[in-house]
Coordinates of C-alpha atoms in Angstrom, one line a residue:
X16 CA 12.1 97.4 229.0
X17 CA 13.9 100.3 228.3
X18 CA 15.9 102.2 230.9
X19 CA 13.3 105.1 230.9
X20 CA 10.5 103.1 231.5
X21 CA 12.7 100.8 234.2
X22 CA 13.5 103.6 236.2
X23 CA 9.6 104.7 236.0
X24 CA 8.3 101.5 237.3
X25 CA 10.6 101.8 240.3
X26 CA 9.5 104.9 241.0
X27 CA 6.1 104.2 241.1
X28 CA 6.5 101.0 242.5
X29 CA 8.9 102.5 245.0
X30 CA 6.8 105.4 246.0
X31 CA 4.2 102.5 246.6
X32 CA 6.0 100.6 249.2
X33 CA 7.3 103.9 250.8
X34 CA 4.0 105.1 251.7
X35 CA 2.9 101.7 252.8
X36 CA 5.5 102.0 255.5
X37 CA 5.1 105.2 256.3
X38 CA 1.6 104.4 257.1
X39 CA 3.0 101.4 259.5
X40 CA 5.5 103.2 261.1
X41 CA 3.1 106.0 262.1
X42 CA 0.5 103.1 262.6
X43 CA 3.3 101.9 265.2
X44 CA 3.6 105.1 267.0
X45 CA 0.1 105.3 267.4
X46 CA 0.1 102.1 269.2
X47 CA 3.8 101.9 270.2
X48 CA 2.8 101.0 274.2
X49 CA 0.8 98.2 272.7
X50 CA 2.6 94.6 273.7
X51 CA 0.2 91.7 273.9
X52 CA 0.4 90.0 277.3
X53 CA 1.7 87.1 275.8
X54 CA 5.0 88.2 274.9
X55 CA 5.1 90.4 278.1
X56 CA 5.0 87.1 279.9
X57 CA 7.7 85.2 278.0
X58 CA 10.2 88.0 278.1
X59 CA 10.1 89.3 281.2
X60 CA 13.7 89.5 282.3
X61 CA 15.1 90.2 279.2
X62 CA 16.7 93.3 279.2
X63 CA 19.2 93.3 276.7
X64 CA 18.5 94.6 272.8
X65 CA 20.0 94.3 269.3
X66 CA 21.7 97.8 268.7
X67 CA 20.1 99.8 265.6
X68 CA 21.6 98.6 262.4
X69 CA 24.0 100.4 260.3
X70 CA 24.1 101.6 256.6
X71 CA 27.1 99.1 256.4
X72 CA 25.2 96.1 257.5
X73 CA 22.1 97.1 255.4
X74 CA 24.6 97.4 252.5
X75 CA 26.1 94.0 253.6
X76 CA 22.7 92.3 253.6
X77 CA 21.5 94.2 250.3
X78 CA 25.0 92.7 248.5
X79 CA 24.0 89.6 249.9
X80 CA 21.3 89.0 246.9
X81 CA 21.5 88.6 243.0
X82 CA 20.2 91.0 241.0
X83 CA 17.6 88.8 239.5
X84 CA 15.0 88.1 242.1
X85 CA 11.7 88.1 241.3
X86 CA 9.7 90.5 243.0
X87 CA 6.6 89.9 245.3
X88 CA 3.0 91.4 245.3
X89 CA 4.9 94.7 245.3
X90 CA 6.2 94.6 242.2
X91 CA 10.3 96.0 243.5
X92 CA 12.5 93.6 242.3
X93 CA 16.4 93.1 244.0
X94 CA 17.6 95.1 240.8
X95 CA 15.8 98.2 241.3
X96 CA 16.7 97.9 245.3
X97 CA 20.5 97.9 244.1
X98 CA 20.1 100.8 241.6
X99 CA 18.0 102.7 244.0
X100 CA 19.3 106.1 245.3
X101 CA 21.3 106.4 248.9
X102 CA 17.9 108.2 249.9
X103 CA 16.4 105.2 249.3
X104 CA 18.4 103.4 250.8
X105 CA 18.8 105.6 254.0
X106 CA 14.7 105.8 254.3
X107 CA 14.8 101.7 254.0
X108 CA 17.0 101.9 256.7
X109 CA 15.0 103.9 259.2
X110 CA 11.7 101.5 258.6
X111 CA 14.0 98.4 259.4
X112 CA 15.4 100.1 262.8
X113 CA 11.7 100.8 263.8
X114 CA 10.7 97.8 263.0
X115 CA 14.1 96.4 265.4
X116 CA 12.9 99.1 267.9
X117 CA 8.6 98.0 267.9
X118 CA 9.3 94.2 267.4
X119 CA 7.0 94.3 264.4
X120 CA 7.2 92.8 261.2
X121 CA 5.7 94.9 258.9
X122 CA 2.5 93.0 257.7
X123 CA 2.9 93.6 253.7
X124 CA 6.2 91.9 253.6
X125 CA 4.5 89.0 255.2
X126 CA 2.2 88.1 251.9
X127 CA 3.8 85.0 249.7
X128 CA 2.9 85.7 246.5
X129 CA 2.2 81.9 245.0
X130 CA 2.6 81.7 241.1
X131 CA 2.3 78.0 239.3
X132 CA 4.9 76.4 236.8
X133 CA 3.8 73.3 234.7
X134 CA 6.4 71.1 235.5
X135 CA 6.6 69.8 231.4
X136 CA 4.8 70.1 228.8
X137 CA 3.7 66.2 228.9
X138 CA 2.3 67.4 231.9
X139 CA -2.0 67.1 231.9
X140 CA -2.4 70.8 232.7
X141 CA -5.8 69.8 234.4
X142 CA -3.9 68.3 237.2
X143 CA -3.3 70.2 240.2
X144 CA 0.0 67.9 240.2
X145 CA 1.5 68.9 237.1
X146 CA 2.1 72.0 238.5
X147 CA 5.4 73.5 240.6
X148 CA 4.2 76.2 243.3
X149 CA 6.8 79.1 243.9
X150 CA 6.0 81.6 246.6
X151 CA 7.6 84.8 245.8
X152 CA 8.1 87.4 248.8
X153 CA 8.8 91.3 249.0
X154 CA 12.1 91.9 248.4
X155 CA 12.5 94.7 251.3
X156 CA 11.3 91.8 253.5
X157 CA 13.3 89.6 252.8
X158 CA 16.7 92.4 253.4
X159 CA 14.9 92.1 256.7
X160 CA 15.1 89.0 257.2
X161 CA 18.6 88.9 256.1
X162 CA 19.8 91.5 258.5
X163 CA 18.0 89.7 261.3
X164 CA 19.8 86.2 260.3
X165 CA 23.0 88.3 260.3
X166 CA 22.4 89.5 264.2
X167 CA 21.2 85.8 265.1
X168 CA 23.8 83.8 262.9
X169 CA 26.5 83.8 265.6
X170 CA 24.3 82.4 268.8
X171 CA 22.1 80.2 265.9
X172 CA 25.6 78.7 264.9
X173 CA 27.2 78.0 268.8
X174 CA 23.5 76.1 269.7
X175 CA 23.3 74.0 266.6
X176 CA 24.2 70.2 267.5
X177 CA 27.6 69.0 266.1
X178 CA 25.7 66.6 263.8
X179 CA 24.0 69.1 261.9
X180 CA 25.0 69.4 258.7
X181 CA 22.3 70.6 256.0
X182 CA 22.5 74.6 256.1
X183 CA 25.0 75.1 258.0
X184 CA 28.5 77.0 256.6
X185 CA 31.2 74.9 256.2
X186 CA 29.4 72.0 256.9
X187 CA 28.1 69.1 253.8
X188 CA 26.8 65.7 253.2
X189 CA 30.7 64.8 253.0
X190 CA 30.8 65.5 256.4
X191 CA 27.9 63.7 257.2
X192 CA 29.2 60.7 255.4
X193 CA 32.3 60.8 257.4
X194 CA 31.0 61.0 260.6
X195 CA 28.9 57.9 260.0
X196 CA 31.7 56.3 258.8
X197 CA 33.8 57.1 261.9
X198 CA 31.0 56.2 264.3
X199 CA 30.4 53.0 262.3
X200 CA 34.9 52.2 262.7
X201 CA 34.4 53.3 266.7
X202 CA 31.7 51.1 267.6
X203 CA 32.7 48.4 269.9
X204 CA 29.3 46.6 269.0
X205 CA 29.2 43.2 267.1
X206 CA 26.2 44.2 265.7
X207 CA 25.7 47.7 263.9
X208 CA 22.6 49.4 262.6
X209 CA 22.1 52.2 260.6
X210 CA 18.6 53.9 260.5
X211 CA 17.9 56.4 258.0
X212 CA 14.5 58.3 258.2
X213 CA 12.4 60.9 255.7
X214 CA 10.7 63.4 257.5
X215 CA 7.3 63.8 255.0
X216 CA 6.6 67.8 254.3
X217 CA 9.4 68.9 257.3
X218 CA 9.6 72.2 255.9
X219 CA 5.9 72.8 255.5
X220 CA 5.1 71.4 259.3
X221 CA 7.3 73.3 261.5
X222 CA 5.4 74.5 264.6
X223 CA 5.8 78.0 265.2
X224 CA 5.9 78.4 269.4
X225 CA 8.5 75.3 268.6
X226 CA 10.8 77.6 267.0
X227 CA 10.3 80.1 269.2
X228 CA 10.9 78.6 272.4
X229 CA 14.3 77.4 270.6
X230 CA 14.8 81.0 269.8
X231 CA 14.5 82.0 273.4
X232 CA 16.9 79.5 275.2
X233 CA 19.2 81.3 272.7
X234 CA 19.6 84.4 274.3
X235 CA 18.2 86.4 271.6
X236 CA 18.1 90.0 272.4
X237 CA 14.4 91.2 273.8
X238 CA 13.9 93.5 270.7
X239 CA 15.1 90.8 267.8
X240 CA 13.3 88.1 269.8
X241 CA 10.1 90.0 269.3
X242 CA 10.6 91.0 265.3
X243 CA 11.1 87.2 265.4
X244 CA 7.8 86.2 266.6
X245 CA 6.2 89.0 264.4
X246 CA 7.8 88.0 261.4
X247 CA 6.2 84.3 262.5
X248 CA 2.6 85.7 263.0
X249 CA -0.1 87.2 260.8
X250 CA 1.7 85.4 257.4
X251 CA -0.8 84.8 254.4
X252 CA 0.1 83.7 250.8
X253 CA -2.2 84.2 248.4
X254 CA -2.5 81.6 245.1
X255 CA -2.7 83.4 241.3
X256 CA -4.1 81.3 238.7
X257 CA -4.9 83.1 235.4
X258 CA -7.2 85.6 236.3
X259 CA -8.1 84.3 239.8
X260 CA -6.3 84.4 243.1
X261 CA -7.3 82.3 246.6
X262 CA -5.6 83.6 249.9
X263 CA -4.8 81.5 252.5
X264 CA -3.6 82.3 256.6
X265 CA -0.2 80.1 257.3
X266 CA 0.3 79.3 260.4
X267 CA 3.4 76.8 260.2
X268 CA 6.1 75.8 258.5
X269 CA 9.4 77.6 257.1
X270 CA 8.5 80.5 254.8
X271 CA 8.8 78.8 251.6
X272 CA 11.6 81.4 249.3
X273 CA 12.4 83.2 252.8
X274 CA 16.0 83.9 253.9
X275 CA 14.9 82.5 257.8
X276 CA 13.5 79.8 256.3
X277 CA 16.3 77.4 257.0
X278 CA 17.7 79.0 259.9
X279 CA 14.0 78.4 261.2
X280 CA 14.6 74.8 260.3
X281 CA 17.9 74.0 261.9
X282 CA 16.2 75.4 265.3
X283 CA 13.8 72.7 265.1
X284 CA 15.8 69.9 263.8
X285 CA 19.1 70.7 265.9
X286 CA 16.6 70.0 269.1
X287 CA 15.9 66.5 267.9
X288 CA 19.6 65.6 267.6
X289 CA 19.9 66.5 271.2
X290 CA 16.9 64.3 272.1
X291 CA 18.3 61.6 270.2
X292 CA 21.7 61.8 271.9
X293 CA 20.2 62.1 275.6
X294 CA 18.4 58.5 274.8
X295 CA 21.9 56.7 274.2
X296 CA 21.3 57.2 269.9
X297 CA 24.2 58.5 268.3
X298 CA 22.4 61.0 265.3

């Protein structure tokens, strides 16, 4: 594609996504007084918000990515977003802060866009099983979601269990195999056993008000908690085969291609370390 007709498509494709937003955000002020009765009764003693974010953390989150993302349903890919103007940039900005401010995901960014991959060529292409989903999401949502893992890293990464190893910075299976060497050489037991378990579809079969409740005994601030239970609300992904497409409502797991997605995950699995260790296991 030539550089003309690059710059055309993100134009168009960028005006798209622009006006979408626009429409939320005055969509938002309509109904800006509007909290359902559920979240007023979970946070009602929390006071305390996540401050507006900055240009330098939205360039922080932005630099974050590689330039070769594939784009959602929108069409914007991570290159375009980089190459973008500082207008762009600045109006990006302002929908992310109102979204902060509202607690509200915005619902576009919320579509997974499912595309299908035959896993070889030997592979009978008749068979649903031959094939490798991979759910593609908005790139502007997902800057989202990587400035909101940004505010939450720091009480996320004091909670987590000292045993937890997968996605977690500075932590790897080598520490993992240590430790369960060490606890193996401290044992004063004659007899020893080791118990290693598979947890079938994890990721897919996360329980949403599970993660939240985690979420809450955090601390989280009232405003991020709230874009956090958005952002885990209202998702869809919608399958495209050929010329046909099947949508589908989600209502669990970790956002398959998300930024959150793991973060979600070591909420969950952090708590069943815990449980583990308060019944005399060592995990």
């Amino acid at each position: 594609m030539s550089e003309v007709a690059q710059l055309s498509a993100w134009r168009r494709q960028g005006s798209i996504i622009y006006v979408q937003c626009f429409l939320w955000m005055i969509q938002r002020l309509i109904h800006r007084r509007r909290l359902s009765s559920e979240w007023q009764r979970v946070l009602p003693h929390r006071q305390r918000t996540c401050p507006p974010w900055t240009m330098e953390q939205l360039d922080l989150a932005i630099g974050c990515f590689g330039r070769n993302k594939a784009p959602g349903l929108d069409g914007l890919d991570m290159a375009m977003v980089k190459e973008a103007p500082l207008s762009y940039r600045r109006a990006l900005l302002v929908i992310f802060n109102r979204a902060l401010q509202t607690g509200e995901f915005p619902p576009q960014w919320k579509v997974a866009s499912i595309k299908t991959l035959l896993k070889s060529p030997q592979k009978d292409p008749t068979d649903a099983n031959s094939y490798r989903p991979i759910s593609l999401l908005p790139v502007n949502g997902k800057i989202l979601e990587r400035l909101m893992l940004n505010s939450m890293e720091p009480a996320l990464l004091a909670s987590l269990h000292r045993h937890q190893f997968g996605c977690v910075p500075g932590r790897s299976t080598d520490d993992a195999i240590a430790t369960a060497k060490n606890m193996v050489r401290q044992s004063t037991a004659k007899i020893r056993m080791l118990i290693f378990f598979d947890i079938a579809g994890a990721f897919n079969a996360v329980w949403w008000p599970c993660v939240l409740r985690r979420a809450q005994r955090l601390g989280l601030p009232s405003n991020l908690f709230r874009l956090l239970s958005s952002y885990l609300s209202g998702r869809r992904a919608e399958l495209w085969f050929k010329n046909s497409v099947v949508s589908q409502d989600v209502s669990r797991g970790c956002p398959q291609g998300s930024v959150l997605g793991a973060a979600i995950w070591n909420l969950v699995f952090s708590e069943l370390l815990t449980v583990l260790d308060a019944n005399g296991l060592q995990a």
